[in-house]
Amino acid sequence: MNQLSRFVRFWLMGCWALSACTLAQSADLLSPTPTRVLLSRNSLISTLERDFSAAPIPIPQPTSTLENTACPPTDGLPTVRHQIEAVIDYGDHSVAVEQQITFINRTDEALDTIRFDIEANRFANAFTLYTVTTPHFELMDVNGRQMTLELTEALLPGCTQDIGLEFQLVIPAVTSGISGYTGYFSYSNRQLNLGHWLPTIAVYRDGEWVTHDVTVIGEQTVSEVADWDVRLQVTNAPPNIVVAAPGDLLESADQVWRYAMTASRDFSVSMSPFFRQESAITEAGTKVEIYSFDNAIVNTPAGQVDGAVQALEATVQSLNHYSDLFGEYGAERFVVVQGDFPDGMEFSQLVFVSDAWFRTNPGTPESYLIIITVHEVSHQWWYARVGNDQALTPWLDEALATYSEYLFYEEFYPDLKDWWWGFRVQTFVQPGYSGNRVDSTVYEFATIREYINAVYLRGALMLDRLREALGTDVFIAWLRAYSDLGTERIVTSDDLWGLLSAEQLTQIAPIRAQFLSAS
Ligand SMILES: [Zn+2]
């Protein structure tokens, strides 16, 4: 553990627990090499920013050099590769992580910083950094979800930087109310969820790193795809603990599980000793697994039904249908998890569907259980495959995911098309709607309801109007082309509109003007 790491650890553990920190507290950890450190508090509490130019700390010694400008060829290698060793203390709700990141600079600029998204650090006291091991860095700024390494030798285009991180996660208990929506990173009395638990390299776009402020509305992550090799060792857990995780299972023995995933925006996992597991196979041979609890079995007027069986069937149907419409799903597995938090949440090859939708399941397709299940499945295209800026252009994934729900009902339950519009959309968005535009950012809303009404529901209305104007065949071909264009990329609304001809754009201009602020 180097001096900077000790300092960071001290600061994170000591200062973050206090309402204020004094320089004197940390000065004894500082040594006489001039540099500057800016460390600031999780944005949930007040921000601290200090200039330590008068009380410097040592620069970590390089473990290798990047002096050679002729870097080895990286053709065919992933831009980012994560190798993770995680020891999960199930009973203590904590995780000790060693993460090795290999990052190739595929921009055409020499990078003098590397920015990380540390989503776990949006939660108070959840993330404690112990060590950072990488060549040639001298300054580290940890500010809420952002961590920036400043490099003393720029990382040239085509060159590779290895970065090692050691950190501890303390998983928060799931909460009720609006903050419960982040229950994908929480524990309940029967489940531990690790979504967005690992630092990722931020997106570099237009000459700067893209990281957005946290808000309770929507999601704010922007993630490039990466390769993942994740080894989980579970301790302090019942012997019958069940791990729900995506990817190829490389190893499974003695409370150890190891998974590999390629070209994925995240790696998420859920575990519980109470999971029931059922599976089915799609037309393309993908194995769909659903992990649910006993309370997914409910009594309805038509008798007892198992929501897990219903959700499993809807998942297979929707994976088949969306593969036909938008391009093959491709992965060998897909995982659905009953989550002890509101609504649902998408990750690469794994989605959560809220316990609430299982508990209130009427036993028929006219249910949020089916709506949200297929919505989350569609995010395998509108998030996992086609990336977008979820904070600034949330409609690009959410409007498309919501309209994909309708495409599911249209295909499998055509008698319920009108029901879907009435139940899902018109209940909340009536004619004369005067709320925000479809292309609003997540920062423009006071409530989740207003956000869903504007971005999801009016987004679906807009897409339906566009379909009406363009014709179904052209509309679906357009979405398919967008899916192809955006595969393993981060795209913008210009990419979507740019796939239409000038004539088509003129044709739909009134619709864009009605629903969008930037048309
Ligand atoms: Zn969604």
Short mmCIF file of C-alpha atoms and ligand atoms in Angstrom, two decimals:
data_model
loop_
_atom_site.label_atom_id
_atom_site.label_comp_id
_atom_site.label_asym_id
_atom_site.label_seq_id
_atom_site.Cartn_x
_atom_site.Cartn_y
_atom_site.Cartn_z
CA MET A 1 0.00 0.00 0.00
CA ASN A 2 1.56 3.27 -1.04
CA GLN A 3 1.43 6.57 0.80
CA LEU A 4 -1.18 8.09 -1.43
CA SER A 5 -3.35 5.07 -0.90
CA ARG A 6 -2.99 5.34 2.83
CA PHE A 7 -3.91 8.96 2.58
CA VAL A 8 -6.89 8.22 0.40
CA ARG A 9 -8.00 5.49 2.74
CA PHE A 10 -7.59 7.76 5.72
CA TRP A 11 -9.47 10.53 4.04
CA LEU A 12 -12.26 8.31 2.83
CA MET A 13 -12.68 6.45 6.09
CA GLY A 14 -11.89 9.25 8.47
CA CYS A 15 -12.97 12.46 6.89
CA TRP A 16 -16.03 11.09 5.19
CA ALA A 17 -17.40 9.99 8.51
CA LEU A 18 -17.10 13.50 9.86
CA SER A 19 -18.95 16.63 8.92
CA ALA A 20 -15.66 18.44 8.40
CA CYS A 21 -11.99 17.59 8.13
CA THR A 22 -9.01 19.62 9.12
CA LEU A 23 -5.75 19.66 7.27
CA ALA A 24 -3.95 18.87 10.50
CA GLN A 25 -5.74 15.54 10.67
CA SER A 26 -4.12 14.30 7.51
CA ALA A 27 -0.90 16.28 7.48
CA ASP A 28 1.03 13.62 9.37
CA LEU A 29 0.42 11.23 6.49
CA LEU A 30 1.90 13.57 3.96
CA SER A 31 5.49 13.53 2.83
CA PRO A 32 7.57 16.29 1.27
CA THR A 33 7.10 15.79 -2.49
CA PRO A 34 5.30 18.78 -3.98
CA THR A 35 2.02 17.85 -5.54
CA ARG A 36 -1.59 18.64 -5.14
CA VAL A 37 -4.48 16.48 -4.10
CA LEU A 38 -8.10 17.30 -4.44
CA LEU A 39 -10.37 14.96 -2.65
CA SER A 40 -13.96 15.75 -2.16
CA ARG A 41 -16.87 14.24 -0.41
CA ASN A 42 -19.60 12.16 -1.91
CA SER A 43 -22.04 14.60 -3.42
CA LEU A 44 -24.77 13.36 -1.09
CA ILE A 45 -23.17 15.50 1.58
CA SER A 46 -21.32 18.76 1.37
CA THR A 47 -18.38 18.93 -1.01
CA LEU A 48 -14.90 19.39 0.38
CA GLU A 49 -12.09 20.58 -1.78
CA ARG A 50 -8.62 21.23 -0.49
CA ASP A 51 -5.37 22.37 -2.00
CA PHE A 52 -2.45 20.55 -0.44
CA SER A 53 0.28 22.29 -2.39
CA ALA A 54 1.89 23.31 0.90
CA ALA A 55 1.67 19.85 2.41
CA PRO A 56 2.55 17.43 -0.34
CA ILE A 57 2.33 13.67 -0.60
CA PRO A 58 4.59 11.24 -2.46
CA ILE A 59 4.07 10.25 -6.03
CA PRO A 60 3.65 6.51 -6.46
CA GLN A 61 6.58 4.94 -8.26
CA PRO A 62 5.88 3.61 -11.71
CA THR A 63 5.73 -0.14 -12.16
CA SER A 64 6.41 0.14 -15.87
CA THR A 65 7.03 2.91 -18.37
CA LEU A 66 5.22 4.28 -21.35
CA GLU A 67 8.27 6.03 -22.78
CA ASN A 68 8.20 3.90 -25.87
CA THR A 69 5.95 5.66 -28.33
CA ALA A 70 5.78 2.58 -30.54
CA CYS A 71 3.29 0.64 -28.47
CA PRO A 72 2.63 -3.01 -29.24
CA PRO A 73 -0.26 -3.58 -31.63
CA THR A 74 -3.66 -3.86 -29.97
CA ASP A 75 -5.73 -4.98 -32.93
CA GLY A 76 -8.53 -7.25 -31.83
CA LEU A 77 -8.09 -6.51 -28.15
CA PRO A 78 -10.95 -4.97 -26.18
CA THR A 79 -10.58 -1.27 -25.39
CA VAL A 80 -11.23 -2.04 -21.73
CA ARG A 81 -10.69 -5.33 -19.94
CA HIS A 82 -11.64 -5.87 -16.30
CA GLN A 83 -10.28 -8.69 -14.18
CA ILE A 84 -11.93 -8.91 -10.79
CA GLU A 85 -11.34 -10.90 -7.64
CA ALA A 86 -14.17 -10.21 -5.21
CA VAL A 87 -14.66 -11.70 -1.76
CA ILE A 88 -18.28 -11.18 -0.79
CA ASP A 89 -19.20 -11.37 2.87
CA TYR A 90 -22.88 -12.14 2.48
CA GLY A 91 -23.82 -11.81 6.14
CA ASP A 92 -21.86 -8.60 6.61
CA HIS A 93 -23.02 -7.12 3.27
CA SER A 94 -19.48 -6.15 2.32
CA VAL A 95 -17.19 -6.93 -0.58
CA ALA A 96 -13.40 -6.78 -0.82
CA VAL A 97 -12.39 -6.22 -4.42
CA GLU A 98 -9.18 -6.40 -6.40
CA GLN A 99 -9.79 -5.03 -9.87
CA GLN A 100 -7.24 -5.00 -12.65
CA ILE A 101 -8.13 -2.80 -15.60
CA THR A 102 -6.39 -2.79 -18.96
CA PHE A 103 -7.27 0.31 -20.94
CA ILE A 104 -6.26 0.99 -24.54
CA ASN A 105 -6.36 4.59 -25.70
CA ARG A 106 -8.38 4.25 -28.89
CA THR A 107 -8.97 7.98 -29.18
CA ASP A 108 -6.81 10.01 -31.54
CA GLU A 109 -5.54 12.16 -28.68
CA ALA A 110 -2.80 11.69 -26.12
CA LEU A 111 -4.61 11.36 -22.79
CA ASP A 112 -3.15 13.01 -19.73
CA THR A 113 -5.99 11.88 -17.49
CA ILE A 114 -8.06 8.75 -17.05
CA ARG A 115 -11.51 9.14 -15.55
CA PHE A 116 -13.44 6.45 -13.73
CA ASP A 117 -17.12 6.21 -13.01
CA ILE A 118 -17.51 4.90 -9.47
CA GLU A 119 -21.25 4.52 -9.16
CA ALA A 120 -20.94 2.88 -5.73
CA ASN A 121 -19.45 6.10 -4.40
CA ARG A 122 -22.77 7.90 -4.81
CA PHE A 123 -23.84 6.08 -1.64
CA ALA A 124 -22.54 7.41 1.66
CA ASN A 125 -19.74 5.28 3.12
CA ALA A 126 -20.23 2.50 0.57
CA PHE A 127 -16.88 2.78 -1.24
CA THR A 128 -13.46 2.80 0.43
CA LEU A 129 -10.44 2.93 -1.83
CA TYR A 130 -7.28 1.26 -0.51
CA THR A 131 -4.78 1.27 -3.34
CA VAL A 132 -4.29 2.47 -6.87
CA THR A 133 -1.48 0.86 -8.83
CA THR A 134 -0.60 2.30 -12.20
CA PRO A 135 2.39 3.82 -13.95
CA HIS A 136 2.98 7.55 -13.92
CA PHE A 137 0.13 9.11 -12.06
CA GLU A 138 0.50 11.86 -9.56
CA LEU A 139 -2.86 13.22 -8.68
CA MET A 140 -6.12 11.63 -7.89
CA ASP A 141 -9.37 13.46 -7.59
CA VAL A 142 -12.23 11.50 -6.07
CA ASN A 143 -15.41 13.48 -6.37
CA GLY A 144 -18.62 11.60 -5.83
CA ARG A 145 -18.94 9.12 -8.68
CA GLN A 146 -15.85 10.46 -10.46
CA MET A 147 -12.24 9.49 -9.91
CA THR A 148 -9.60 11.07 -12.10
CA LEU A 149 -6.02 9.90 -12.41
CA GLU A 150 -3.67 12.49 -13.81
CA LEU A 151 -0.84 10.93 -15.77
CA THR A 152 2.65 12.37 -15.66
CA GLU A 153 3.29 10.82 -19.04
CA ALA A 154 0.46 11.09 -21.50
CA LEU A 155 -1.07 7.85 -22.75
CA LEU A 156 -0.54 7.98 -26.49
CA PRO A 157 -3.11 6.77 -29.03
CA GLY A 158 -2.94 3.02 -29.38
CA CYS A 159 -1.08 2.59 -26.10
CA THR A 160 -2.21 0.62 -23.08
CA GLN A 161 -2.43 1.55 -19.41
CA ASP A 162 -2.79 -1.06 -16.67
CA ILE A 163 -4.53 0.13 -13.53
CA GLY A 164 -5.02 -1.85 -10.36
CA LEU A 165 -7.62 -0.88 -7.77
CA GLU A 166 -8.21 -2.36 -4.33
CA PHE A 167 -11.32 -1.27 -2.53
CA GLN A 168 -14.00 -2.27 -0.07
CA LEU A 169 -17.73 -1.99 -0.62
CA VAL A 170 -20.24 -1.76 2.17
CA ILE A 171 -23.58 -2.47 0.60
CA PRO A 172 -26.44 -0.28 1.88
CA ALA A 173 -29.75 -1.73 3.05
CA VAL A 174 -32.55 -1.27 0.55
CA THR A 175 -34.68 1.72 1.44
CA SER A 176 -38.25 2.68 0.75
CA GLY A 177 -39.37 5.73 -1.19
CA ILE A 178 -37.55 7.29 -4.09
CA SER A 179 -34.10 6.19 -2.93
CA GLY A 180 -35.29 2.59 -3.08
CA TYR A 181 -34.97 2.75 -6.88
CA THR A 182 -31.23 2.18 -6.50
CA GLY A 183 -31.94 -1.15 -4.81
CA TYR A 184 -29.88 -2.83 -7.53
CA PHE A 185 -26.99 -1.94 -5.19
CA SER A 186 -28.42 -2.99 -1.84
CA TYR A 187 -29.30 -5.86 0.41
CA SER A 188 -32.67 -6.95 1.76
CA ASN A 189 -33.44 -9.62 4.32
CA ARG A 190 -33.29 -12.25 1.57
CA GLN A 191 -31.12 -10.89 -1.22
CA LEU A 192 -27.82 -9.11 -1.98
CA ASN A 193 -27.71 -7.11 -5.22
CA LEU A 194 -24.53 -5.90 -6.89
CA GLY A 195 -25.42 -3.68 -9.83
CA HIS A 196 -23.05 -0.89 -10.89
CA TRP A 197 -20.72 -2.01 -8.11
CA LEU A 198 -17.45 -1.89 -10.05
CA PRO A 199 -15.55 1.18 -11.23
CA THR A 200 -15.58 1.58 -15.00
CA ILE A 201 -13.59 3.80 -17.35
CA ALA A 202 -15.69 6.81 -18.30
CA VAL A 203 -16.58 7.61 -21.89
CA TYR A 204 -14.21 10.05 -23.63
CA ARG A 205 -16.09 12.18 -26.13
CA ASP A 206 -15.36 15.45 -27.91
CA GLY A 207 -12.13 15.98 -26.04
CA GLU A 208 -13.41 15.34 -22.54
CA TRP A 209 -14.43 12.64 -20.13
CA VAL A 210 -18.17 12.28 -19.73
CA THR A 211 -19.45 11.84 -16.21
CA HIS A 212 -22.71 13.27 -14.96
CA ASP A 213 -23.98 14.42 -11.60
CA VAL A 214 -26.13 12.09 -9.56
CA THR A 215 -29.86 12.67 -9.31
CA VAL A 216 -32.61 10.44 -7.98
CA ILE A 217 -34.41 10.60 -11.33
CA GLY A 218 -33.48 8.00 -13.93
CA GLU A 219 -29.93 6.84 -14.56
CA GLN A 220 -26.87 8.94 -15.17
CA THR A 221 -24.34 6.39 -16.37
CA VAL A 222 -22.72 6.41 -19.79
CA SER A 223 -20.80 3.20 -20.32
CA GLU A 224 -18.65 1.84 -23.11
CA VAL A 225 -18.53 -1.91 -23.58
CA ALA A 226 -15.73 -3.87 -21.94
CA ASP A 227 -14.61 -7.44 -21.40
CA TRP A 228 -15.06 -8.88 -17.92
CA ASP A 229 -13.50 -11.77 -16.02
CA VAL A 230 -15.06 -11.86 -12.57
CA ARG A 231 -14.24 -14.33 -9.80
CA LEU A 232 -16.59 -14.25 -6.84
CA GLN A 233 -15.83 -15.93 -3.55
CA VAL A 234 -18.81 -15.88 -1.20
CA THR A 235 -18.17 -16.14 2.54
CA ASN A 236 -20.32 -15.97 5.65
CA ALA A 237 -23.28 -17.23 3.66
CA PRO A 238 -25.69 -20.14 3.98
CA PRO A 239 -24.32 -23.20 2.14
CA ASN A 240 -27.31 -23.12 -0.20
CA ILE A 241 -26.59 -19.59 -1.43
CA VAL A 242 -27.60 -19.20 -5.09
CA VAL A 243 -25.71 -16.79 -7.36
CA ALA A 244 -27.52 -15.17 -10.28
CA ALA A 245 -25.02 -13.67 -12.68
CA PRO A 246 -24.65 -13.31 -16.45
CA GLY A 247 -21.95 -14.47 -18.81
CA ASP A 248 -20.11 -17.73 -19.28
CA LEU A 249 -19.68 -19.66 -16.05
CA LEU A 250 -16.03 -20.72 -16.07
CA GLU A 251 -15.81 -22.11 -12.55
CA SER A 252 -18.27 -23.08 -9.84
CA ALA A 253 -17.11 -24.89 -6.73
CA ASP A 254 -16.75 -24.37 -2.98
CA GLN A 255 -18.61 -21.04 -2.87
CA VAL A 256 -16.52 -19.73 -5.76
CA TRP A 257 -18.02 -18.63 -9.08
CA ARG A 258 -16.12 -17.22 -12.03
CA TYR A 259 -17.77 -15.60 -15.05
CA ALA A 260 -16.56 -14.14 -18.32
CA MET A 261 -18.43 -11.66 -20.49
CA THR A 262 -17.36 -9.83 -23.62
CA ALA A 263 -18.46 -6.47 -25.03
CA SER A 264 -20.71 -5.68 -22.07
CA ARG A 265 -21.41 -2.34 -20.42
CA ASP A 266 -21.45 -3.76 -16.89
CA PHE A 267 -21.27 -6.94 -14.86
CA SER A 268 -23.99 -7.39 -12.26
CA VAL A 269 -24.87 -10.13 -9.81
CA SER A 270 -27.58 -10.99 -7.30
CA MET A 271 -27.54 -13.71 -4.66
CA SER A 272 -29.86 -15.28 -2.17
CA PRO A 273 -30.28 -18.57 -0.30
CA PHE A 274 -34.01 -18.37 -1.11
CA PHE A 275 -33.91 -18.22 -4.90
CA ARG A 276 -35.96 -20.66 -6.92
CA GLN A 277 -34.53 -21.20 -10.39
CA GLU A 278 -36.31 -22.00 -13.61
CA SER A 279 -35.05 -21.88 -17.18
CA ALA A 280 -36.09 -22.11 -20.80
CA ILE A 281 -34.45 -21.90 -24.22
CA THR A 282 -35.13 -19.32 -26.94
CA GLU A 283 -35.39 -20.07 -30.65
CA ALA A 284 -31.76 -19.01 -31.08
CA GLY A 285 -30.64 -21.32 -28.26
CA THR A 286 -30.17 -18.72 -25.52
CA LYS A 287 -30.71 -20.17 -22.05
CA VAL A 288 -33.04 -17.89 -20.07
CA GLU A 289 -32.87 -18.28 -16.31
CA ILE A 290 -35.24 -16.68 -13.82
CA TYR A 291 -34.41 -16.41 -10.14
CA SER A 292 -37.48 -15.77 -7.99
CA PHE A 293 -38.82 -16.14 -4.48
CA ASP A 294 -41.71 -18.22 -3.16
CA ASN A 295 -43.96 -15.18 -3.05
CA ALA A 296 -43.93 -15.09 -6.86
CA ILE A 297 -46.59 -17.80 -6.50
CA VAL A 298 -49.83 -15.92 -5.89
CA ASN A 299 -53.52 -16.72 -5.60
CA THR A 300 -55.70 -15.16 -8.28
CA PRO A 301 -59.41 -15.44 -9.14
CA ALA A 302 -58.35 -18.05 -11.71
CA GLY A 303 -56.39 -20.04 -9.16
CA GLN A 304 -52.78 -20.18 -8.06
CA VAL A 305 -50.21 -18.90 -10.58
CA ASP A 306 -46.43 -18.72 -10.56
CA GLY A 307 -45.32 -15.31 -11.80
CA ALA A 308 -41.86 -16.70 -12.46
CA VAL A 309 -43.30 -19.08 -15.06
CA GLN A 310 -45.22 -16.24 -16.68
CA ALA A 311 -42.23 -13.89 -16.67
CA LEU A 312 -40.01 -16.65 -18.05
CA GLU A 313 -42.39 -17.24 -20.96
CA ALA A 314 -42.64 -13.49 -21.69
CA THR A 315 -38.83 -13.23 -21.58
CA VAL A 316 -38.40 -16.02 -24.13
CA GLN A 317 -41.12 -14.55 -26.36
CA SER A 318 -39.70 -11.05 -26.22
CA LEU A 319 -36.09 -12.16 -26.77
CA ASN A 320 -37.29 -14.06 -29.84
CA HIS A 321 -39.34 -11.15 -31.15
CA TYR A 322 -36.85 -8.37 -30.50
CA SER A 323 -34.12 -10.53 -32.06
CA ASP A 324 -36.28 -10.74 -35.18
CA LEU A 325 -36.92 -7.02 -35.20
CA PHE A 326 -33.68 -5.47 -33.99
CA GLY A 327 -30.97 -8.09 -34.53
CA GLU A 328 -29.91 -11.23 -32.70
CA TYR A 329 -29.58 -11.04 -28.92
CA GLY A 330 -26.43 -13.10 -29.35
CA ALA A 331 -25.38 -14.11 -25.84
CA GLU A 332 -25.70 -17.68 -24.63
CA ARG A 333 -27.50 -16.77 -21.40
CA PHE A 334 -29.99 -14.24 -20.12
CA VAL A 335 -30.86 -13.80 -16.44
CA VAL A 336 -34.02 -12.37 -14.84
CA VAL A 337 -34.04 -11.69 -11.10
CA GLN A 338 -36.96 -10.86 -8.80
CA GLY A 339 -35.60 -7.74 -7.11
CA ASP A 340 -36.52 -6.37 -3.70
CA PHE A 341 -36.76 -2.81 -4.97
CA PRO A 342 -39.22 -0.80 -7.09
CA ASP A 343 -39.91 -1.19 -10.79
CA GLY A 344 -37.03 -2.89 -12.61
CA MET A 345 -33.47 -2.33 -13.78
CA GLU A 346 -31.48 -3.30 -16.81
CA PHE A 347 -27.92 -4.56 -16.97
CA SER A 348 -26.01 -6.40 -19.66
CA GLN A 349 -27.53 -9.90 -19.91
CA LEU A 350 -29.24 -9.55 -16.51
CA VAL A 351 -32.35 -7.62 -15.49
CA PHE A 352 -34.25 -7.10 -12.28
CA VAL A 353 -38.05 -7.10 -12.15
CA SER A 354 -39.54 -5.73 -8.96
CA ASP A 355 -40.90 -7.99 -6.25
CA ALA A 356 -43.92 -5.65 -6.25
CA TRP A 357 -44.88 -6.74 -9.78
CA PHE A 358 -44.72 -10.39 -8.73
CA ARG A 359 -46.77 -9.78 -5.56
CA THR A 360 -49.49 -7.85 -7.42
CA ASN A 361 -49.55 -10.18 -10.40
CA PRO A 362 -53.17 -10.77 -11.52
CA GLY A 363 -52.04 -13.90 -13.34
CA THR A 364 -52.81 -12.54 -16.80
CA PRO A 365 -50.72 -10.67 -19.41
CA GLU A 366 -52.56 -7.49 -18.41
CA SER A 367 -50.02 -6.80 -15.72
CA TYR A 368 -47.01 -4.74 -14.81
CA LEU A 369 -45.21 -8.04 -14.28
CA ILE A 370 -45.29 -8.68 -18.02
CA ILE A 371 -44.96 -5.02 -19.06
CA ILE A 372 -41.84 -4.46 -16.98
CA THR A 373 -40.33 -7.85 -17.80
CA VAL A 374 -40.43 -7.24 -21.55
CA HIS A 375 -39.41 -3.61 -21.04
CA GLU A 376 -36.24 -4.73 -19.29
CA VAL A 377 -35.62 -7.40 -21.93
CA SER A 378 -35.76 -4.74 -24.65
CA HIS A 379 -32.98 -2.85 -22.87
CA GLN A 380 -30.69 -5.61 -24.13
CA TRP A 381 -30.97 -3.66 -27.37
CA TRP A 382 -31.69 -0.13 -26.06
CA TYR A 383 -28.85 0.10 -23.53
CA ALA A 384 -26.74 -3.05 -23.56
CA ARG A 385 -26.27 -3.19 -27.32
CA VAL A 386 -26.90 0.41 -28.37
CA GLY A 387 -25.41 2.73 -25.78
CA ASN A 388 -26.58 6.29 -25.18
CA ASP A 389 -26.08 9.06 -22.67
CA GLN A 390 -28.67 8.00 -20.09
CA ALA A 391 -28.56 11.35 -18.29
CA LEU A 392 -28.82 13.74 -21.25
CA THR A 393 -30.74 11.65 -23.78
CA PRO A 394 -32.68 9.14 -21.67
CA TRP A 395 -35.42 8.94 -24.30
CA LEU A 396 -33.08 7.08 -26.64
CA ASP A 397 -33.27 4.00 -24.46
CA GLU A 398 -36.45 4.54 -22.42
CA ALA A 399 -38.86 5.64 -25.16
CA LEU A 400 -37.67 2.77 -27.32
CA ALA A 401 -37.94 0.30 -24.44
CA THR A 402 -41.48 1.47 -23.69
CA TYR A 403 -42.53 1.25 -27.33
CA SER A 404 -40.96 -2.21 -27.45
CA GLU A 405 -43.49 -3.23 -24.77
CA TYR A 406 -46.22 -2.31 -27.26
CA LEU A 407 -44.49 -4.29 -30.01
CA PHE A 408 -44.53 -7.31 -27.68
CA TYR A 409 -48.28 -7.02 -27.01
CA GLU A 410 -48.98 -6.38 -30.67
CA GLU A 411 -47.19 -9.62 -31.58
CA PHE A 412 -48.35 -11.99 -28.84
CA TYR A 413 -51.53 -10.44 -27.43
CA PRO A 414 -53.01 -8.33 -30.24
CA ASP A 415 -56.33 -8.16 -28.41
CA LEU A 416 -54.51 -6.23 -25.66
CA LYS A 417 -53.10 -3.45 -27.86
CA ASP A 418 -55.76 -0.97 -26.81
CA TRP A 419 -55.50 -2.13 -23.22
CA TRP A 420 -51.75 -1.37 -23.28
CA TRP A 421 -52.27 2.19 -24.55
CA GLY A 422 -54.99 2.82 -22.01
CA PHE A 423 -53.34 1.19 -18.99
CA ARG A 424 -49.74 2.10 -19.65
CA VAL A 425 -50.01 5.51 -21.34
CA GLN A 426 -53.41 7.20 -21.22
CA THR A 427 -53.80 6.60 -17.49
CA PHE A 428 -51.00 9.12 -17.00
CA VAL A 429 -50.78 11.17 -20.19
CA GLN A 430 -54.01 12.70 -21.39
CA PRO A 431 -54.60 14.92 -24.44
CA GLY A 432 -53.47 18.43 -23.63
CA TYR A 433 -50.41 17.18 -21.74
CA SER A 434 -48.32 20.17 -20.76
CA GLY A 435 -45.27 18.57 -19.18
CA ASN A 436 -41.70 18.26 -20.37
CA ARG A 437 -40.63 17.31 -23.87
CA VAL A 438 -39.64 13.74 -24.74
CA ASP A 439 -35.99 14.71 -25.17
CA SER A 440 -35.58 16.24 -21.72
CA THR A 441 -32.57 15.37 -19.58
CA VAL A 442 -33.03 13.55 -16.28
CA TYR A 443 -32.21 16.82 -14.50
CA GLU A 444 -35.42 18.53 -15.66
CA PHE A 445 -37.86 16.55 -13.51
CA ALA A 446 -39.08 16.89 -9.95
CA THR A 447 -40.67 13.43 -9.73
CA ILE A 448 -40.19 10.01 -11.26
CA ARG A 449 -43.83 10.09 -12.40
CA GLU A 450 -43.27 13.27 -14.44
CA TYR A 451 -40.09 11.76 -15.88
CA ILE A 452 -41.83 8.55 -16.94
CA ASN A 453 -44.80 10.45 -18.36
CA ALA A 454 -42.63 12.70 -20.51
CA VAL A 455 -39.78 10.43 -21.60
CA TYR A 456 -41.25 6.92 -21.57
CA LEU A 457 -44.93 7.41 -22.27
CA ARG A 458 -44.96 10.44 -24.55
CA GLY A 459 -41.83 8.94 -26.08
CA ALA A 460 -43.88 5.88 -27.01
CA LEU A 461 -46.65 8.11 -28.37
CA MET A 462 -44.11 9.95 -30.52
CA LEU A 463 -42.66 6.70 -31.85
CA ASP A 464 -46.15 5.48 -32.71
CA ARG A 465 -46.83 8.70 -34.62
CA LEU A 466 -43.53 8.28 -36.45
CA ARG A 467 -44.48 4.71 -37.33
CA GLU A 468 -47.82 5.93 -38.63
CA ALA A 469 -46.12 8.56 -40.80
CA LEU A 470 -43.31 6.35 -42.13
CA GLY A 471 -45.21 3.09 -42.39
CA THR A 472 -44.52 0.03 -40.23
CA ASP A 473 -41.95 -1.57 -42.53
CA VAL A 474 -39.87 1.58 -42.87
CA PHE A 475 -40.20 2.31 -39.14
CA ILE A 476 -39.01 -1.14 -38.07
CA ALA A 477 -36.21 -1.10 -40.67
CA TRP A 478 -35.15 2.26 -39.24
CA LEU A 479 -34.97 0.89 -35.69
CA ARG A 480 -33.07 -2.12 -36.98
CA ALA A 481 -30.57 0.13 -38.77
CA TYR A 482 -30.19 2.17 -35.57
CA SER A 483 -29.55 -1.04 -33.61
CA ASP A 484 -26.88 -2.06 -36.12
CA LEU A 485 -25.30 1.38 -36.19
CA GLY A 486 -25.17 1.63 -32.40
CA THR A 487 -23.92 -1.87 -31.64
CA GLU A 488 -21.18 -1.61 -28.98
CA ARG A 489 -21.17 2.17 -29.34
CA ILE A 490 -22.55 5.27 -27.63
CA VAL A 491 -24.88 6.99 -30.05
CA THR A 492 -26.80 10.24 -30.12
CA SER A 493 -30.17 11.35 -31.38
CA ASP A 494 -28.39 12.70 -34.47
CA ASP A 495 -27.32 9.13 -35.25
CA LEU A 496 -30.96 8.02 -35.06
CA TRP A 497 -32.36 10.85 -37.20
CA GLY A 498 -29.43 10.65 -39.59
CA LEU A 499 -30.66 7.26 -40.78
CA LEU A 500 -33.72 8.87 -42.37
CA SER A 501 -33.69 10.53 -45.77
CA ALA A 502 -34.15 14.27 -46.20
CA GLU A 503 -37.60 13.56 -47.57
CA GLN A 504 -38.54 11.42 -44.58
CA LEU A 505 -37.22 14.05 -42.19
CA THR A 506 -39.37 16.68 -43.87
CA GLN A 507 -42.33 14.34 -43.62
CA ILE A 508 -41.94 13.82 -39.87
CA ALA A 509 -40.87 17.36 -38.98
CA PRO A 510 -44.27 18.28 -37.48
CA ILE A 511 -44.14 15.23 -35.18
CA ARG A 512 -40.64 16.08 -33.98
CA ALA A 513 -41.72 19.68 -33.41
CA GLN A 514 -44.67 18.49 -31.34
CA PHE A 515 -42.73 16.14 -29.06
CA LEU A 516 -39.13 17.34 -28.99
CA SER A 517 -37.46 20.53 -27.94
CA ALA A 518 -34.46 19.93 -30.22
CA SER A 519 -36.10 19.01 -33.52
ZN ZN B 1 -36.27 1.30 -18.89
#
